[in-house]
PDB file of C-alpha atoms in Angstrom:
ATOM      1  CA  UNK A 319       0.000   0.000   0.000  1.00  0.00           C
ATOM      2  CA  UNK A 320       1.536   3.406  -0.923  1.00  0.00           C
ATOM      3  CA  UNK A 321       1.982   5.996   1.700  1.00  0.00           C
ATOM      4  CA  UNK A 322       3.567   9.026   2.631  1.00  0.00           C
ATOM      5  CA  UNK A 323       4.214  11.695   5.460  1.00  0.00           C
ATOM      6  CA  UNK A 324       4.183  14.323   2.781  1.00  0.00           C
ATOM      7  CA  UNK A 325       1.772  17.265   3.480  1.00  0.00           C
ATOM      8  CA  UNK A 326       1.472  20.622   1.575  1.00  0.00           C
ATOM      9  CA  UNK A 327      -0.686  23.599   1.788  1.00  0.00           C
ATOM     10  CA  UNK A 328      -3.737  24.949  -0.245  1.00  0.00           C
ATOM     11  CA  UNK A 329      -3.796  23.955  -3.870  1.00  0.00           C
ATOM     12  CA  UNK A 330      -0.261  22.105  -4.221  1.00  0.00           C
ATOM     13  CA  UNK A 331      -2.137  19.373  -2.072  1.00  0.00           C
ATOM     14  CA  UNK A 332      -3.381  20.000   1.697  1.00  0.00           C
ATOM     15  CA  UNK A 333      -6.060  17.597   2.667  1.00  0.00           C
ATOM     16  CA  UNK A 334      -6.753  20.298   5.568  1.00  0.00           C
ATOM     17  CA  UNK A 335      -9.866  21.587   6.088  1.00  0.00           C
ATOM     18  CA  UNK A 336     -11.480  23.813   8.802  1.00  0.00           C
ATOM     19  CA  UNK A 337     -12.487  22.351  12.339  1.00  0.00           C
ATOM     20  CA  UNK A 338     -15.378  19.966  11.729  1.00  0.00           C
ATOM     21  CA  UNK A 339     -15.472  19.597   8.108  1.00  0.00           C
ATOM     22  CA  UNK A 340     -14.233  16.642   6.304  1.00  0.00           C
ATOM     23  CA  UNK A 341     -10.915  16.896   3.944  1.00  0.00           C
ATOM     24  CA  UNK A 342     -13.336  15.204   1.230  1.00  0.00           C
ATOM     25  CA  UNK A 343     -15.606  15.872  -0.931  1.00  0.00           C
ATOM     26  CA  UNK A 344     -19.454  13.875  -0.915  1.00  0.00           C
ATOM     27  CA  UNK A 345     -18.778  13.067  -4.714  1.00  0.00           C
ATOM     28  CA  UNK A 346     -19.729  11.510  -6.843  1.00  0.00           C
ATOM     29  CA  UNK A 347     -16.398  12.204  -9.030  1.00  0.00           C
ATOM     30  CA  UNK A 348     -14.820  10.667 -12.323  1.00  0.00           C
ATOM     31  CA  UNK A 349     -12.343  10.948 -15.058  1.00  0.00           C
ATOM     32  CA  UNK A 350     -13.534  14.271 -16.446  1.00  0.00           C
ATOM     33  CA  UNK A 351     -14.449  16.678 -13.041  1.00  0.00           C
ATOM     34  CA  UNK A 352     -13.348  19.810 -12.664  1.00  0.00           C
ATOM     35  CA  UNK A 353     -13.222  22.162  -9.410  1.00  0.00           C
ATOM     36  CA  UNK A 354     -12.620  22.401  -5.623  1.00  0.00           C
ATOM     37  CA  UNK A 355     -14.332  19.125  -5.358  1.00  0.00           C
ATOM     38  CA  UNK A 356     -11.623  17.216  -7.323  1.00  0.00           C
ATOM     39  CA  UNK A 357      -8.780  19.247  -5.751  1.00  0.00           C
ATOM     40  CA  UNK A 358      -9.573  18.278  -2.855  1.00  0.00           C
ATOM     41  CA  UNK A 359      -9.371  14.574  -3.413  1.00  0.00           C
ATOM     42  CA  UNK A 360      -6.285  15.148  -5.512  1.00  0.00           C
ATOM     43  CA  UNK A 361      -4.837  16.560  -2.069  1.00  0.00           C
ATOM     44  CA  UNK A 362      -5.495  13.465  -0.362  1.00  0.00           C
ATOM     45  CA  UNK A 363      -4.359  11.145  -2.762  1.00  0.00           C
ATOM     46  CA  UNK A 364      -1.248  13.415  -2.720  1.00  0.00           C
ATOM     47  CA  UNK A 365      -0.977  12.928   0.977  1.00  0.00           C
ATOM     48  CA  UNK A 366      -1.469   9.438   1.353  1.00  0.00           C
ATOM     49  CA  UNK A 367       1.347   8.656  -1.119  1.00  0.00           C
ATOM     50  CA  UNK A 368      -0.977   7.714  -4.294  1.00  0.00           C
ATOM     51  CA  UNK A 369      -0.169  10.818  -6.965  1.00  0.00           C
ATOM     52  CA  UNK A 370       2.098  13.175  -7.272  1.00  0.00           C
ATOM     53  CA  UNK A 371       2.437  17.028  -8.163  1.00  0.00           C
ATOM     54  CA  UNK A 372      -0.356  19.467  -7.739  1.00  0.00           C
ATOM     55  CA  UNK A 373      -3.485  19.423  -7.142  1.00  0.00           C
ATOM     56  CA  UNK A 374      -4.796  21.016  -9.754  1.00  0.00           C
ATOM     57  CA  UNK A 375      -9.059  20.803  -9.930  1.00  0.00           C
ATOM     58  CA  UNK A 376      -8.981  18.493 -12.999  1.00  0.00           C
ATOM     59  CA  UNK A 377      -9.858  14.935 -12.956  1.00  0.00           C
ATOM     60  CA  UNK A 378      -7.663  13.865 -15.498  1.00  0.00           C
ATOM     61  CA  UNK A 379      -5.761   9.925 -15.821  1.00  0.00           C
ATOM     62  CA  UNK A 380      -3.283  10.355 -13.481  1.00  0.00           C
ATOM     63  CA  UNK A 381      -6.024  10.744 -11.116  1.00  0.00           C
ATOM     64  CA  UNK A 382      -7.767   7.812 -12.187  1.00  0.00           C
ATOM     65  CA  UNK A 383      -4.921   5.384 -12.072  1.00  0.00           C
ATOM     66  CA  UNK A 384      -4.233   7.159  -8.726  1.00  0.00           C
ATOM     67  CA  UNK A 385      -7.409   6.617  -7.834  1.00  0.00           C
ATOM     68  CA  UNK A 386      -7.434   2.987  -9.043  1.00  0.00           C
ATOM     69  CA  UNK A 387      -4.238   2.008  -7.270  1.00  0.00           C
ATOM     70  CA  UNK A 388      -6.100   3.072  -3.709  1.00  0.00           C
ATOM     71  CA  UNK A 389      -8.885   0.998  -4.977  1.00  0.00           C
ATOM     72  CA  UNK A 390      -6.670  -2.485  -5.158  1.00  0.00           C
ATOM     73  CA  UNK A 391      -5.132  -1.874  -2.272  1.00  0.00           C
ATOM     74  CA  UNK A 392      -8.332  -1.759  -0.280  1.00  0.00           C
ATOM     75  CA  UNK A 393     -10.114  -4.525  -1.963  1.00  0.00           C
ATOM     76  CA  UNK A 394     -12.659  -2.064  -3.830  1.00  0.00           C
ATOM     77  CA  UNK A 395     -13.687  -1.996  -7.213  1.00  0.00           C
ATOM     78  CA  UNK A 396     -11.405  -0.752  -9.502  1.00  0.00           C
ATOM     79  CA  UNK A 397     -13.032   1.604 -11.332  1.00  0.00           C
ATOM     80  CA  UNK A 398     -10.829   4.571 -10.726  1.00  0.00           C
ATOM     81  CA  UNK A 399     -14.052   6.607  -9.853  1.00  0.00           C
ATOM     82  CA  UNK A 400     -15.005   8.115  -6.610  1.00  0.00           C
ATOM     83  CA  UNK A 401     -18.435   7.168  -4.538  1.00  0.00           C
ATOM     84  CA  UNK A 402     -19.099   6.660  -1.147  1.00  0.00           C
ATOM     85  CA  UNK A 403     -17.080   3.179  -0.807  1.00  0.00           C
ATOM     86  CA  UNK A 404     -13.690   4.757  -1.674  1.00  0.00           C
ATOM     87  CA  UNK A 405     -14.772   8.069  -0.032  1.00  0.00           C
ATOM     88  CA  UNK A 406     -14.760   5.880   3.392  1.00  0.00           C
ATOM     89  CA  UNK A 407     -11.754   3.759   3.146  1.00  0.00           C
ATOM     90  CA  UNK A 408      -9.876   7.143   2.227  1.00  0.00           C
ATOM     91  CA  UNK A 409     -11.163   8.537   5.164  1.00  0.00           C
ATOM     92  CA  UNK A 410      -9.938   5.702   7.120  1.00  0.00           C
ATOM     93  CA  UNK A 411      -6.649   5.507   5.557  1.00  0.00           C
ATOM     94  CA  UNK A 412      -6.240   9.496   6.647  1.00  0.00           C
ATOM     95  CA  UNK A 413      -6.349   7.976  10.335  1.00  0.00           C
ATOM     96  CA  UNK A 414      -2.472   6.458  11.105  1.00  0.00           C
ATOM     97  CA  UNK A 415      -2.753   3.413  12.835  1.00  0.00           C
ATOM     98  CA  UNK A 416       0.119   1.972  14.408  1.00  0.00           C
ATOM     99  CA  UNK A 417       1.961  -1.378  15.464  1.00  0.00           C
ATOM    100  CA  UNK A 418       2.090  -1.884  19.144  1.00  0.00           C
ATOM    101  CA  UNK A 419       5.488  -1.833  20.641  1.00  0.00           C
ATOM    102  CA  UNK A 420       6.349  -5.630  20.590  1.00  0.00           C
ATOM    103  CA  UNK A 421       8.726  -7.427  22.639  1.00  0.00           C
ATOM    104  CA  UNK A 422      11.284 -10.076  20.112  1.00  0.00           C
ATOM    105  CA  UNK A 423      11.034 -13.444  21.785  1.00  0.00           C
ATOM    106  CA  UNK A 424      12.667 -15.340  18.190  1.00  0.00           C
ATOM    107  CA  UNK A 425      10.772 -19.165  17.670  1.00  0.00           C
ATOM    108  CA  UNK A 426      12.942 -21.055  15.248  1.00  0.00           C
ATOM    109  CA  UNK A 427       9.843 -23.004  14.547  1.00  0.00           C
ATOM    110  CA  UNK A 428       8.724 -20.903  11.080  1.00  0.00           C
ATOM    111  CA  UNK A 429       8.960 -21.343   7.613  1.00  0.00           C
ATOM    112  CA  UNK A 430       8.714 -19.789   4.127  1.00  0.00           C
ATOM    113  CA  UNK A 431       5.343 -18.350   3.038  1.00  0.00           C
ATOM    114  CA  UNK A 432       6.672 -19.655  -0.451  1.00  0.00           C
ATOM    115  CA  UNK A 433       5.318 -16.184  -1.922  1.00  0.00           C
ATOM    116  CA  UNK A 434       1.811 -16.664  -0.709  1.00  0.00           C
ATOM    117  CA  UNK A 435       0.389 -13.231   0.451  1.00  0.00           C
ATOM    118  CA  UNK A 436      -0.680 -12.745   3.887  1.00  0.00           C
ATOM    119  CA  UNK A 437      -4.832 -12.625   3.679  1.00  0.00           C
ATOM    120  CA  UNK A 438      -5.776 -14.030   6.869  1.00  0.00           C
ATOM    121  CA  UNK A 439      -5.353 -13.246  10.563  1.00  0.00           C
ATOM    122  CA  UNK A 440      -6.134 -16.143  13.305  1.00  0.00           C
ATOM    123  CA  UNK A 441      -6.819 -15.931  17.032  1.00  0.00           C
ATOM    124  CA  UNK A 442      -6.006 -18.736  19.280  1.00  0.00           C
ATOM    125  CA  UNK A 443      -6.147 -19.413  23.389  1.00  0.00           C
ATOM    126  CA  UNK A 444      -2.759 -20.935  24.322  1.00  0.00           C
ATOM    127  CA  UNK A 445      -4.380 -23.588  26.930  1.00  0.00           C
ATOM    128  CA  UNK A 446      -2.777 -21.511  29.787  1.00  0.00           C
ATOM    129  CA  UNK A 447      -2.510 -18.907  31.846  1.00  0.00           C
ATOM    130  CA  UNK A 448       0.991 -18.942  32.252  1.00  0.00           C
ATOM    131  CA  UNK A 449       2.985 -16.459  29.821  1.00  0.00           C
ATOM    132  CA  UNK A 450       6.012 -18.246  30.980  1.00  0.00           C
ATOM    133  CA  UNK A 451       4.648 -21.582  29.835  1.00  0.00           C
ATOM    134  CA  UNK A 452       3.337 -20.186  26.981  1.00  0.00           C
ATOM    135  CA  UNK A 453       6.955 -18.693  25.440  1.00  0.00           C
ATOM    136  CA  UNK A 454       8.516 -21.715  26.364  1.00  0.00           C
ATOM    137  CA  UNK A 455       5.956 -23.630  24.357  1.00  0.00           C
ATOM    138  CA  UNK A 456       6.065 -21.432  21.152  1.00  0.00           C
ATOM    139  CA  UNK A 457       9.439 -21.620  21.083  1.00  0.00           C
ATOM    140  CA  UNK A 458      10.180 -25.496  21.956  1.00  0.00           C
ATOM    141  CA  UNK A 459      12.466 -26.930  18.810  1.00  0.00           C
ATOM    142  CA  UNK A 460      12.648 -30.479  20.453  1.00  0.00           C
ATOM    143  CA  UNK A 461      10.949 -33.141  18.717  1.00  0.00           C
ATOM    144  CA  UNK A 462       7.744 -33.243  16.186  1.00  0.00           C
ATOM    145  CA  UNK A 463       5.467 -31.507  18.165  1.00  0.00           C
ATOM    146  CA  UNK A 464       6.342 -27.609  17.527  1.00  0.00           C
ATOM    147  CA  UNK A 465       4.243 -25.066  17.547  1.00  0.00           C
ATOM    148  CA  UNK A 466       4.370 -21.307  17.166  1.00  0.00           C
ATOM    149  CA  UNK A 467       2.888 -18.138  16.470  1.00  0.00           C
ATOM    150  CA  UNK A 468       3.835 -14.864  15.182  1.00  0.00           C
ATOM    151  CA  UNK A 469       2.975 -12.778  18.280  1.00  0.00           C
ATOM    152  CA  UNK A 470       1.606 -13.759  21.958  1.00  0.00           C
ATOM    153  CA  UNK A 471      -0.149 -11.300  23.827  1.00  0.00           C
ATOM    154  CA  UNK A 472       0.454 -12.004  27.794  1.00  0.00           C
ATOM    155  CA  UNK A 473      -1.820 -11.280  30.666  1.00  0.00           C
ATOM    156  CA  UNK A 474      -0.217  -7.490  31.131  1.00  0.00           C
ATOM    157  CA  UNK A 475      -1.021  -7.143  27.277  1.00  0.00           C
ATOM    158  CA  UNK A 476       2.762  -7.192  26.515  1.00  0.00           C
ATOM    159  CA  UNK A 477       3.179  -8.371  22.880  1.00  0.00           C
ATOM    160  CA  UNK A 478       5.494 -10.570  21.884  1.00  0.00           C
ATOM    161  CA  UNK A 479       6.918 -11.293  18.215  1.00  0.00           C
ATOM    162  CA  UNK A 480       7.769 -14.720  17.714  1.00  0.00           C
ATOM    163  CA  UNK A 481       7.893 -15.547  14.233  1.00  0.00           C
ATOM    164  CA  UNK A 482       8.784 -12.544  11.435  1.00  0.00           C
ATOM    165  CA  UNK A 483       5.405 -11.337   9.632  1.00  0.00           C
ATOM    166  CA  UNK A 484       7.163 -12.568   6.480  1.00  0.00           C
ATOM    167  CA  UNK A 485       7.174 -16.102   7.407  1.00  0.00           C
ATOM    168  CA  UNK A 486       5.085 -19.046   8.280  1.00  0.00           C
ATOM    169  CA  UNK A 487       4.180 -19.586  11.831  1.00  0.00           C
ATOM    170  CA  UNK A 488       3.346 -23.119  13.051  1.00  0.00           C
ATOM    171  CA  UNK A 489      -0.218 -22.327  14.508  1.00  0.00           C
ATOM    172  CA  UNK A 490      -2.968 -23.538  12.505  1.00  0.00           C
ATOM    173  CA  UNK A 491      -2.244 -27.281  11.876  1.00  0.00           C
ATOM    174  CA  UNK A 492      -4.992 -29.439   9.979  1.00  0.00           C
ATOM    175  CA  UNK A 493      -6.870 -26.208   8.884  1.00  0.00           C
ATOM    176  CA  UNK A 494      -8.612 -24.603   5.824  1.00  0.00           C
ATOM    177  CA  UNK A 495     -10.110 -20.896   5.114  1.00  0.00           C
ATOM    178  CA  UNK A 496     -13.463 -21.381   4.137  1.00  0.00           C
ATOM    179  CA  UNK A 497     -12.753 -24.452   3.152  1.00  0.00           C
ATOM    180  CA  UNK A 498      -9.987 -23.764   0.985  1.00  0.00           C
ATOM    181  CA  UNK A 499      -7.162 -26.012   2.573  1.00  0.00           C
ATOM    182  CA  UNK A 500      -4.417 -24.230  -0.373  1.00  0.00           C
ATOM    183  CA  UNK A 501      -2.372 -22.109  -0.302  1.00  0.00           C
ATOM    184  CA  UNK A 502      -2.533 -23.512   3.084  1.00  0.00           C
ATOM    185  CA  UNK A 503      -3.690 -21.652   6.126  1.00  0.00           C
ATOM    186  CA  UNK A 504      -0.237 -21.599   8.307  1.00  0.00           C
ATOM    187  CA  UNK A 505       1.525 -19.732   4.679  1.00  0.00           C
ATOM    188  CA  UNK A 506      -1.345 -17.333   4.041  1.00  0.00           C
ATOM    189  CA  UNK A 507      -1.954 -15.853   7.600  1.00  0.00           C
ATOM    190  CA  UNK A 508      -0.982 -14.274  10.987  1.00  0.00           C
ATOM    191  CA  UNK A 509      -1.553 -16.320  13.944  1.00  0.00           C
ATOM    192  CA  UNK A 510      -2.004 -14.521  17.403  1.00  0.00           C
ATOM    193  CA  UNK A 511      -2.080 -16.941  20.647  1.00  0.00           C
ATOM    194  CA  UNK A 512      -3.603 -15.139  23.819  1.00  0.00           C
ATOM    195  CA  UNK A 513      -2.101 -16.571  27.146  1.00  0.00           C
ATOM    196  CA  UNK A 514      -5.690 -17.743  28.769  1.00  0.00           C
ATOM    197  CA  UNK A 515      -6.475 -21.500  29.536  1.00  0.00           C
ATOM    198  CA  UNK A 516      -9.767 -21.340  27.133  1.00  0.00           C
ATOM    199  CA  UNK A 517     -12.257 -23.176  29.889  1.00  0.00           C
ATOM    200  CA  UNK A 518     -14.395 -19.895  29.258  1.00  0.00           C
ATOM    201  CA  UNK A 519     -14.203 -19.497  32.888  1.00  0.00           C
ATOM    202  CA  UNK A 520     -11.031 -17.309  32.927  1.00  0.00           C
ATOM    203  CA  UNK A 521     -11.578 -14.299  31.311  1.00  0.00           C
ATOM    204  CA  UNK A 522      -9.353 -12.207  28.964  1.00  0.00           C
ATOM    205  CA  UNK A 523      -8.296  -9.132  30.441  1.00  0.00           C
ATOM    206  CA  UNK A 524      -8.551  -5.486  29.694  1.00  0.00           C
ATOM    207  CA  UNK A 525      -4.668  -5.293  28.845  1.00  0.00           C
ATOM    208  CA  UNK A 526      -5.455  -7.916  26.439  1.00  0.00           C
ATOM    209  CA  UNK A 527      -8.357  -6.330  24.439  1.00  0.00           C
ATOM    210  CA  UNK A 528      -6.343  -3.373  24.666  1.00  0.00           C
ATOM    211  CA  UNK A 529      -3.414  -4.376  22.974  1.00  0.00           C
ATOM    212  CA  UNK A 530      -5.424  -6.898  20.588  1.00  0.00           C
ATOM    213  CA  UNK A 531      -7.530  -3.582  19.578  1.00  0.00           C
ATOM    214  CA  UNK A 532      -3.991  -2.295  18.778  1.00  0.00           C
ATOM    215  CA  UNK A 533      -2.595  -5.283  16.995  1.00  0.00           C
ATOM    216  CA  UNK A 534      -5.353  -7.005  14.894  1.00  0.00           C
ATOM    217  CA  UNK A 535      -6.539  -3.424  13.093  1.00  0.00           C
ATOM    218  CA  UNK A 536      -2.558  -2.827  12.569  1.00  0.00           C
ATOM    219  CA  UNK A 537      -2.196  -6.231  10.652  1.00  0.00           C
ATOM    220  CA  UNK A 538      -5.345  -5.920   8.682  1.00  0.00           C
ATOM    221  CA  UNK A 539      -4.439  -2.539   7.832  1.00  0.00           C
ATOM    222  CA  UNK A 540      -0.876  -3.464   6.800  1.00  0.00           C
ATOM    223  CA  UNK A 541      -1.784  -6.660   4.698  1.00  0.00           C
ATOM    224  CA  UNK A 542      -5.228  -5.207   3.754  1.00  0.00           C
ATOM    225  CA  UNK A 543      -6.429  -8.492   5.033  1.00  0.00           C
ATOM    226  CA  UNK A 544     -10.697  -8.877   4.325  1.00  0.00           C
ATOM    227  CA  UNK A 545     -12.885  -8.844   7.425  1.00  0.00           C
ATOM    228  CA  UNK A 546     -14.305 -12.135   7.347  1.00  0.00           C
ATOM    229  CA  UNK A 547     -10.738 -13.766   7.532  1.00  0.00           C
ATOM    230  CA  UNK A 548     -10.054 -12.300  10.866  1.00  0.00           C
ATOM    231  CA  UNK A 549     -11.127 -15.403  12.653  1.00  0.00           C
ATOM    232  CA  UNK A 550     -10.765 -17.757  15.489  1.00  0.00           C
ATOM    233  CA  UNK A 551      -8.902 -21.388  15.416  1.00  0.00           C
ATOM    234  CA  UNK A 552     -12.358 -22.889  15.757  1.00  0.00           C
ATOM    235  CA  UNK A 553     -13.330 -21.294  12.222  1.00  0.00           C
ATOM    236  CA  UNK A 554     -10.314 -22.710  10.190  1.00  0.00           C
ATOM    237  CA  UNK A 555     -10.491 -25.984  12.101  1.00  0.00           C
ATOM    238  CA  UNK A 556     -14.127 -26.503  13.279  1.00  0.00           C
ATOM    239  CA  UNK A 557     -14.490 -29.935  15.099  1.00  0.00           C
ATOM    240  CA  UNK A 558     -10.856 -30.038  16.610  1.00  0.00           C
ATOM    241  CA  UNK A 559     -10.375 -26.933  17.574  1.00  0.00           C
ATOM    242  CA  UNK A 560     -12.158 -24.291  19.976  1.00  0.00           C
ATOM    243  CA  UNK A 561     -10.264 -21.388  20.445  1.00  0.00           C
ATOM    244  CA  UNK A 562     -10.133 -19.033  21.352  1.00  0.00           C
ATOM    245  CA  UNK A 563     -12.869 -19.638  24.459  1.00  0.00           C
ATOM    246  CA  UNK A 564     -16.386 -18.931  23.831  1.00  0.00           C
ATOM    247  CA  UNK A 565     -16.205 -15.752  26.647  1.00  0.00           C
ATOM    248  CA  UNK A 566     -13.847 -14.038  24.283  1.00  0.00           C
ATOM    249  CA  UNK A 567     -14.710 -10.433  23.309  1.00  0.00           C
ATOM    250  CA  UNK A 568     -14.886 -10.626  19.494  1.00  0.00           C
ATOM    251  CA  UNK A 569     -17.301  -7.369  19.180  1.00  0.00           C
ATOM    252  CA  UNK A 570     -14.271  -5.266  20.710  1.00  0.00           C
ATOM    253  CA  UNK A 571     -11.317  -6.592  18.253  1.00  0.00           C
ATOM    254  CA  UNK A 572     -14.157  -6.060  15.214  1.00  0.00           C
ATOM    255  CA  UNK A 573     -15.041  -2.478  16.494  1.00  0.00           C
ATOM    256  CA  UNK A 574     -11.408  -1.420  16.555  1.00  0.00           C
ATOM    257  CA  UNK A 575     -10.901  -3.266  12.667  1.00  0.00           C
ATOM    258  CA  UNK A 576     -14.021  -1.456  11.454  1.00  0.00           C
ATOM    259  CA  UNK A 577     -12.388   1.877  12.722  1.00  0.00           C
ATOM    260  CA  UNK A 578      -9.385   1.269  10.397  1.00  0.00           C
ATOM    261  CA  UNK A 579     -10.072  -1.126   7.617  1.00  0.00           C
TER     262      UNK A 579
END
């Protein structure tokens, strides 16, 4: 996804606006529009790293392929015009959202994603509620039973980065993606354990949701990856698996995703 910390002023491309007003226009817009209206998006585009130059009022091709290349990295269609879809995700993409800080706690158990693109992001209870336990686990390299994930989010909502986004984590075993078992799930997704011992008794604490409602809209944003494969072990692998635990907050990680994606 292009983007940039570029900003400029009036017509050479500021997407600011006065207190309480949007830096967009309502639209609709297309290859051909003229005015304010169009200058303004070109600003935005400008800002967010999509065209370059001026903005300069007319809606000409370099704004459409501009344009076009927002619209594929958001997953919209790619028609290079501008209506209320593409109006919200560039409002969203105005808002910076942010990795949490992460602590590196290196799993040798990972391997290449073989060029498969990351489109999926899966939640897991570790079986615990020992973070201690839980590192030691996800980074065990004796014997055939190794497991990993690329980040584990502790009790105190620390985050820890276990496996490199680039690679493939060991989390998601016998698995498919709405039924799709390739590219397989482990090479085309993030997997997130959450120390908690998943009897749906123990409940997942604030630090957790807090950090999660960091994390998960950071990936999704980053990888662009489609809402409805941000999902639990228990959706990839239903029958064997049933994390994470039924008492688990989804509403809260999908509020903070909406916000950004």
């Amino acid at each position: 996804m292009a983007t940039s910390n570029a900003s400029a002023l009036g017509a050479s491309g500021s997407a600011s606006s006065s207190p309480g007003t949007s830096p967009l226009p309502e639209g609709p817009l297309s290859e051909g529009s003229k005015g304010p209206d169009v200058q303004r998006l070109q600003a935005v585009l400008i800002q967010l790293g999509y065209l370059s130059g001026k903005a300069d009022g007319g809606f000409g091709p370099k704004t459409k392929q501009a344009l076009t290349r927002f619209q594929r990295d958001w997953r919209l269609t790619q028609d290079g015009e501008y209506g209320p879809r593409t109006r919200a995700a560039l409002l969203k993409a105005l808002v910076p959202v942010k990795k949490p800080p992460v602590v590196s706690k290196p799993s040798q158990n990972q391997e290449s994603r073989r060029s498969v693109a990351i489109d999926a992001i899966v939640l897991h209870h570790t079986g615990t509620n020992s973070e201690r336990v839980d590192l030691a686990t996800l980074r065990w390299v004796r014997g055939s039973n190794r497991v990993s994930a690329h980040y584990l989010v502790g009790p105190e909502g620390t985050v820890y980065q276990l496996v490199p986004d680039s690679m493939a984590a060991w989390h998601a075993g016998r698995s498919s993606l709405h039924g799709d078992t390739e590219p397989s799930v482990n090479a085309r997704s993030i997997g997130i354990e959450i120390t908690n011992d998943g009897t749906g008794r123990t409940s997942f604490t604030e630090a957790q949701y807090r950090a999660l409602e960091q994390l998960v809209p950071y990936l999704a944003r980053r990888y662009m990856v489609p809402k409805e494969n941000i999902l639990g072990h228990r959706d990839v692998a239903p029958g064997r698996k049933t994390d994470p635990a039924e008492n688990f907050d989804w509403a809260r990680v999908r509020r903070a995703v909406d916000a950004a994606v």
